[in-house]
PDB file of C-alpha atoms in Angstrom:
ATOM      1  CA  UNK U   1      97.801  97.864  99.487  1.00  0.00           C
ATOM      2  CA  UNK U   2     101.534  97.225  99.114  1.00  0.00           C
ATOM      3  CA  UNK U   3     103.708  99.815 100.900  1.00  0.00           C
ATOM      4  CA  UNK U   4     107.231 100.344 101.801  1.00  0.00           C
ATOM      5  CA  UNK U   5     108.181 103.015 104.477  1.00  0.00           C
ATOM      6  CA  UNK U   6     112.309 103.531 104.862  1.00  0.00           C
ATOM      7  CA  UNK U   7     113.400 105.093 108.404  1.00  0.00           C
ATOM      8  CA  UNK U   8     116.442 107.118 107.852  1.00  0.00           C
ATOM      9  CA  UNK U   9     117.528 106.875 111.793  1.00  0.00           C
ATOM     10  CA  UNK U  10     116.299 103.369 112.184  1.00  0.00           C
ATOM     11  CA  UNK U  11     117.698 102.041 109.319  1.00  0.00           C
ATOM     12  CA  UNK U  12     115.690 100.191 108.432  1.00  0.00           C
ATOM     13  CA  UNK U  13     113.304  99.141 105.422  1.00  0.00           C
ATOM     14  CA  UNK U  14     109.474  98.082 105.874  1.00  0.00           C
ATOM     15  CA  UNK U  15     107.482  96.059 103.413  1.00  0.00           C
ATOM     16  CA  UNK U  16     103.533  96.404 104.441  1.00  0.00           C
ATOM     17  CA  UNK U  17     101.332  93.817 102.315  1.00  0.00           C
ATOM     18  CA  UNK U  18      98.055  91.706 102.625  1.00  0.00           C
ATOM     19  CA  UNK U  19     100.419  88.390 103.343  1.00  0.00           C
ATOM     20  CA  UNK U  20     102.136  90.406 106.578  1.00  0.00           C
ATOM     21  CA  UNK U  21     105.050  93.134 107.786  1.00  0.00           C
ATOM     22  CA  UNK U  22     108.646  92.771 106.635  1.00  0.00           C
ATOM     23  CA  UNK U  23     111.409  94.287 107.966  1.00  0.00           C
ATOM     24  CA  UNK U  24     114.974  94.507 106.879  1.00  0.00           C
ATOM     25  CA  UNK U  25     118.461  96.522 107.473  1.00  0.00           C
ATOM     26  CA  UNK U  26     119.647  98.766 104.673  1.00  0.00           C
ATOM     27  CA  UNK U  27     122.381 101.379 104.663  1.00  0.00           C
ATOM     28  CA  UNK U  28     121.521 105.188 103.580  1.00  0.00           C
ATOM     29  CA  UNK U  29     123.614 108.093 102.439  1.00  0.00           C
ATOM     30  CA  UNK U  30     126.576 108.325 104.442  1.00  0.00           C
ATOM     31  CA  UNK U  31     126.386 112.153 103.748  1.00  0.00           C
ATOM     32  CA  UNK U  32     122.491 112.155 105.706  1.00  0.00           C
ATOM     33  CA  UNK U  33     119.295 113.087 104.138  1.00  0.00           C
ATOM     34  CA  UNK U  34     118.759 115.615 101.243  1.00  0.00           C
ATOM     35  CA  UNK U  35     117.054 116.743  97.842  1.00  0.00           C
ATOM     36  CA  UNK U  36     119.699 118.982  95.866  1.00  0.00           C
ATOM     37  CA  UNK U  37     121.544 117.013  93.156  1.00  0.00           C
ATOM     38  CA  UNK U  38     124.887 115.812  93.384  1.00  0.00           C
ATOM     39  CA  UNK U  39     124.872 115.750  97.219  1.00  0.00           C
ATOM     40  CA  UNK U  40     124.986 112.408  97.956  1.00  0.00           C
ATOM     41  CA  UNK U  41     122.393 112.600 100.145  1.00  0.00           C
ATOM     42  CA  UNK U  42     119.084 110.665 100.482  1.00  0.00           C
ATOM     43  CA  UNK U  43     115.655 112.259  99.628  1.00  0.00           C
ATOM     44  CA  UNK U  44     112.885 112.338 102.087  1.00  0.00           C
ATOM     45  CA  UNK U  45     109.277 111.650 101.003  1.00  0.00           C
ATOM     46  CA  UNK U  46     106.667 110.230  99.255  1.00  0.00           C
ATOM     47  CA  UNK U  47     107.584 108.311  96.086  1.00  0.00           C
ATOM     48  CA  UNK U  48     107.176 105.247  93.959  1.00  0.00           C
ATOM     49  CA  UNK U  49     109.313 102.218  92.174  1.00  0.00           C
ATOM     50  CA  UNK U  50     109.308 103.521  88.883  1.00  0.00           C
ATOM     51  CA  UNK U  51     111.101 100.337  87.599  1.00  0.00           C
ATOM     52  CA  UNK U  52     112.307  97.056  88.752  1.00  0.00           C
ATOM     53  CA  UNK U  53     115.353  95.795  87.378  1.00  0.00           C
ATOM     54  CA  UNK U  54     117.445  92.693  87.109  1.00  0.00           C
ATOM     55  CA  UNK U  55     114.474  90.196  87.489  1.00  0.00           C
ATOM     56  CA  UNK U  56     116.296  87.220  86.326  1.00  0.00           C
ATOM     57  CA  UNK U  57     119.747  87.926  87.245  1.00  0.00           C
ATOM     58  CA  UNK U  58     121.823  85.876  89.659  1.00  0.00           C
ATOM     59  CA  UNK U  59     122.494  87.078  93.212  1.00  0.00           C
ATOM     60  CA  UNK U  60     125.256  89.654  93.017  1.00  0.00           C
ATOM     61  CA  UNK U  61     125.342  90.130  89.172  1.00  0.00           C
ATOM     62  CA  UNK U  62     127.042  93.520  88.914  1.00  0.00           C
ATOM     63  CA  UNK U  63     124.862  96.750  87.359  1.00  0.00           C
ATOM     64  CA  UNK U  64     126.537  99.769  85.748  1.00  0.00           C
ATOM     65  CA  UNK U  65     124.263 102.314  84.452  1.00  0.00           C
ATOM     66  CA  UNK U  66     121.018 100.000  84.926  1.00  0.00           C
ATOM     67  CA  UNK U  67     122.237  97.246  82.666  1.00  0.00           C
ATOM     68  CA  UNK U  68     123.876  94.142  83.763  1.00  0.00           C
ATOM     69  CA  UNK U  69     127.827  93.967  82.831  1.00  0.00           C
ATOM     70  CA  UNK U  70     127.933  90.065  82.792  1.00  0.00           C
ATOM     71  CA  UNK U  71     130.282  90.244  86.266  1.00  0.00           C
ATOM     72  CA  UNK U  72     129.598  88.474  89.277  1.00  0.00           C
ATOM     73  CA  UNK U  73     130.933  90.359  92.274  1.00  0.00           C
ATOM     74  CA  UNK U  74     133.467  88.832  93.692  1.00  0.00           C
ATOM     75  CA  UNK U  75     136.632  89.833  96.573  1.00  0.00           C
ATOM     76  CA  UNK U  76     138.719  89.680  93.550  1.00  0.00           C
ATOM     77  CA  UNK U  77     136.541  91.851  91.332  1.00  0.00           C
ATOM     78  CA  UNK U  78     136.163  93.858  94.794  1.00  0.00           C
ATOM     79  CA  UNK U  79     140.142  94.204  94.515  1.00  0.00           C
ATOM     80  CA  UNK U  80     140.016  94.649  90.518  1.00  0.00           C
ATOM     81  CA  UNK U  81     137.662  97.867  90.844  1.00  0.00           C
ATOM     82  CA  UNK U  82     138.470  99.412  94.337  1.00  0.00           C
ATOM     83  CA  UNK U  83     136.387 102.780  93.939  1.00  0.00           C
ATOM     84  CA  UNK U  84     133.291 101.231  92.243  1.00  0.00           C
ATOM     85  CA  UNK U  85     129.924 102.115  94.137  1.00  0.00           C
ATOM     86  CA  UNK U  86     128.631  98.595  93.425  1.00  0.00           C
ATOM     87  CA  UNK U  87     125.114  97.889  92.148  1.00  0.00           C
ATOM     88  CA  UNK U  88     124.133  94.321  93.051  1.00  0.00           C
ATOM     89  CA  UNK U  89     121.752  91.892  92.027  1.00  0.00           C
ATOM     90  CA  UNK U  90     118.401  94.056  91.622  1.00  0.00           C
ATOM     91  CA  UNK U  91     117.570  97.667  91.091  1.00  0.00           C
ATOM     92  CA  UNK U  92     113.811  99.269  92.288  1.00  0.00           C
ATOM     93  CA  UNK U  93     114.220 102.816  90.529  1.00  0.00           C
ATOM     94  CA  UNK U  94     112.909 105.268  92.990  1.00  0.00           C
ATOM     95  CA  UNK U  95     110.675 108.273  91.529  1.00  0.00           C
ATOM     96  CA  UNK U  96     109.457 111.595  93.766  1.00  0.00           C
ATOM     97  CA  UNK U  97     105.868 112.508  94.074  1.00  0.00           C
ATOM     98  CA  UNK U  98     106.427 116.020  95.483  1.00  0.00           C
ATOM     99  CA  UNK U  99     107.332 118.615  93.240  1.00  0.00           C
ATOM    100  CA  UNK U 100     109.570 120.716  94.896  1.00  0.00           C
ATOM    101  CA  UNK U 101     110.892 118.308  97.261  1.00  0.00           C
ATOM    102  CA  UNK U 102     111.897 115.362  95.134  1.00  0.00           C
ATOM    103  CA  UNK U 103     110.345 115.670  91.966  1.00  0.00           C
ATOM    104  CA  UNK U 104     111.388 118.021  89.177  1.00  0.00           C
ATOM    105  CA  UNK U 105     114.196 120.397  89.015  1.00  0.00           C
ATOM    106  CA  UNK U 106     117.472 120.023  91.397  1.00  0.00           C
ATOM    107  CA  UNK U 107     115.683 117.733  93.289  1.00  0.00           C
ATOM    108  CA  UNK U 108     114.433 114.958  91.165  1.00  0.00           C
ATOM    109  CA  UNK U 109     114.800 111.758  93.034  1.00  0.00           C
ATOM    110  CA  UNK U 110     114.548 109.929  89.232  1.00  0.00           C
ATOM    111  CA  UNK U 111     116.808 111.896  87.663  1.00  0.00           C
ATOM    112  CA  UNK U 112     119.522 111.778  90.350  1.00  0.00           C
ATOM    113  CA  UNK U 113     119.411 107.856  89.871  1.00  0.00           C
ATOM    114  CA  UNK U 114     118.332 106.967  93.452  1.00  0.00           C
ATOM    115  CA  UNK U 115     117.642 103.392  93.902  1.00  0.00           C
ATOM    116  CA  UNK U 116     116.937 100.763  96.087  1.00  0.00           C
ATOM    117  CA  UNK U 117     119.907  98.127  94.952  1.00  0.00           C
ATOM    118  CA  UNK U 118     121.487  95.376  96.134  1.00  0.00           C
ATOM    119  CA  UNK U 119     125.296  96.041  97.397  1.00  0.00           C
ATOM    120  CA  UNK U 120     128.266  93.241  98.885  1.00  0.00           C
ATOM    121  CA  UNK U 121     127.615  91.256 101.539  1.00  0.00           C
ATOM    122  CA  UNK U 122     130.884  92.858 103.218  1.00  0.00           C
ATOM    123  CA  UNK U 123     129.232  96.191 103.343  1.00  0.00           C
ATOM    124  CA  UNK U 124     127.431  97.051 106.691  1.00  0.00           C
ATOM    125  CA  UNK U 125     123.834  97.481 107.304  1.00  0.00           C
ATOM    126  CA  UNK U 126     121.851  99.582 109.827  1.00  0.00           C
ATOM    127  CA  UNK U 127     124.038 102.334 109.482  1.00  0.00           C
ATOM    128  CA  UNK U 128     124.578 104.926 106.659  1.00  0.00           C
ATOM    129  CA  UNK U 129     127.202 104.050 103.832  1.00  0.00           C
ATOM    130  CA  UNK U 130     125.565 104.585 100.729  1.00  0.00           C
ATOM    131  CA  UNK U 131     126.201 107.589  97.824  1.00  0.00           C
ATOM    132  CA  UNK U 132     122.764 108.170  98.004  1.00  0.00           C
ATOM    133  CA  UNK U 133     120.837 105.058  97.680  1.00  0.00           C
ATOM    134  CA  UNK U 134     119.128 102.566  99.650  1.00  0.00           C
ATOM    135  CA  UNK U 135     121.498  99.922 100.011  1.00  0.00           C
ATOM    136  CA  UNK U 136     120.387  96.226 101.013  1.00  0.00           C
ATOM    137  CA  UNK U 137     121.680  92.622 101.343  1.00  0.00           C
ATOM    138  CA  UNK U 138     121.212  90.815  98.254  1.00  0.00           C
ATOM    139  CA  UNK U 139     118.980  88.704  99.619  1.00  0.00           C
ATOM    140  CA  UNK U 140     116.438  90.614 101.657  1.00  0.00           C
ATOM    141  CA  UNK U 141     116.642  92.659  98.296  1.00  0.00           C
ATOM    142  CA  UNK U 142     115.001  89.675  95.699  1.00  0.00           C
ATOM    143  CA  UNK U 143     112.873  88.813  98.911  1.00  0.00           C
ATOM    144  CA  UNK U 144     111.084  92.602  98.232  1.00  0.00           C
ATOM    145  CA  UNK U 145     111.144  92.502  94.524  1.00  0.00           C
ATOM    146  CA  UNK U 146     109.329  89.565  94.284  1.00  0.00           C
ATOM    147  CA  UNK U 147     106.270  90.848  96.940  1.00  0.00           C
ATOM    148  CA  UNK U 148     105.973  93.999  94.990  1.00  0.00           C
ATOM    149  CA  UNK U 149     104.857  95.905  91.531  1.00  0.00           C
ATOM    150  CA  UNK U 150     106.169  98.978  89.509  1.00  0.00           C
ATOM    151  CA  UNK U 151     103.986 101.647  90.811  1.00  0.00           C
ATOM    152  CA  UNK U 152     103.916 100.643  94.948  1.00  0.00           C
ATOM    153  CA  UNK U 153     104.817 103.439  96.743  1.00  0.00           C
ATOM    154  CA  UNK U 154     107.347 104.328  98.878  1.00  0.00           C
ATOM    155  CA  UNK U 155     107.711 107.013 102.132  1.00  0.00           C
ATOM    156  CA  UNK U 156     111.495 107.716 102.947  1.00  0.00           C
ATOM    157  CA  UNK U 157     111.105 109.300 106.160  1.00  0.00           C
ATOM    158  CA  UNK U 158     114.317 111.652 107.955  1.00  0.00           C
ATOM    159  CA  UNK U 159     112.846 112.127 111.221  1.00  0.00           C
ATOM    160  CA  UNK U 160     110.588 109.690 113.705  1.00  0.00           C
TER     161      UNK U 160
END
């Protein structure tokens, strides 16, 4: 069965299927590891992709509000929109599985709009940077969406 497991101190993001293990680099929540809305923090525990988004869109096509705006990123759209949290290429919608902890209430992983996304190449990984989200290279992000389905589940895990 297809699983994903994201290491908060490692950084990291692992892909477990039948064909093999993948690993890649992603950036979490600058602000560390948490459940309460508006934090900025990244939730801890079981979930699933409740949607994957941006199938047939070109490697750093620009997403505001889950939709595609038509805008490639660029440096010069970089220099155009300086405080945009960008949204690259792909979106896999994140959704808790334990009410109380990120499902339902101030802690809703789906509600606070927690995704796995793609962000600039500029942007560092391996080390927290995000608002909140799982932040990957563009890349290594299509490289996932394509091995996986809505529905595979994910464990976000603070502590090793």
């Amino acid at each position: 069965m297809t699983h994903i497991e994201i290491s908060i101190p490692a950084q990291t993001l692992t892909l477990k299927t039948s064909d093999g293990v993948y690993q890649y680099l992603v950036s979490t929540a600058l602000r560390g590891v948490g459940q309460q809305i508006n934090t900025g923090c990244t939730p801890k525990g079981r979930h699933y992709i409740r949607a994957k988004i941006g199938a047939e869109l070109p490697l750093n096509a620009v997403l505001v509000g889950r939709r595609p705006t038509g805008e490639i990123y660029s440096p010069a759209l970089a220099a155009e929109f300086p405080n945009r949290d960008w949204i690259l290429t792909r979106i896999l919608w994140l959704c808790g599985l334990e009410k109380g902890l990120n499902r339902l209430g101030s802690v809703d992983t789906q509600r606070r709009y927690i995704y796995i996304h793609g962000t600039p190449d500029s942007e560092p990984m391996g080390v927290p940077r995000s608002h909140g989200c799982i932040r990957m290279r563009n890349e290594d992000l299509v490289d996932v969406f394509e091995k996986i389905q809505v529905g595979c589940l994910v464990d976000i895990i603070a502590n090793e």
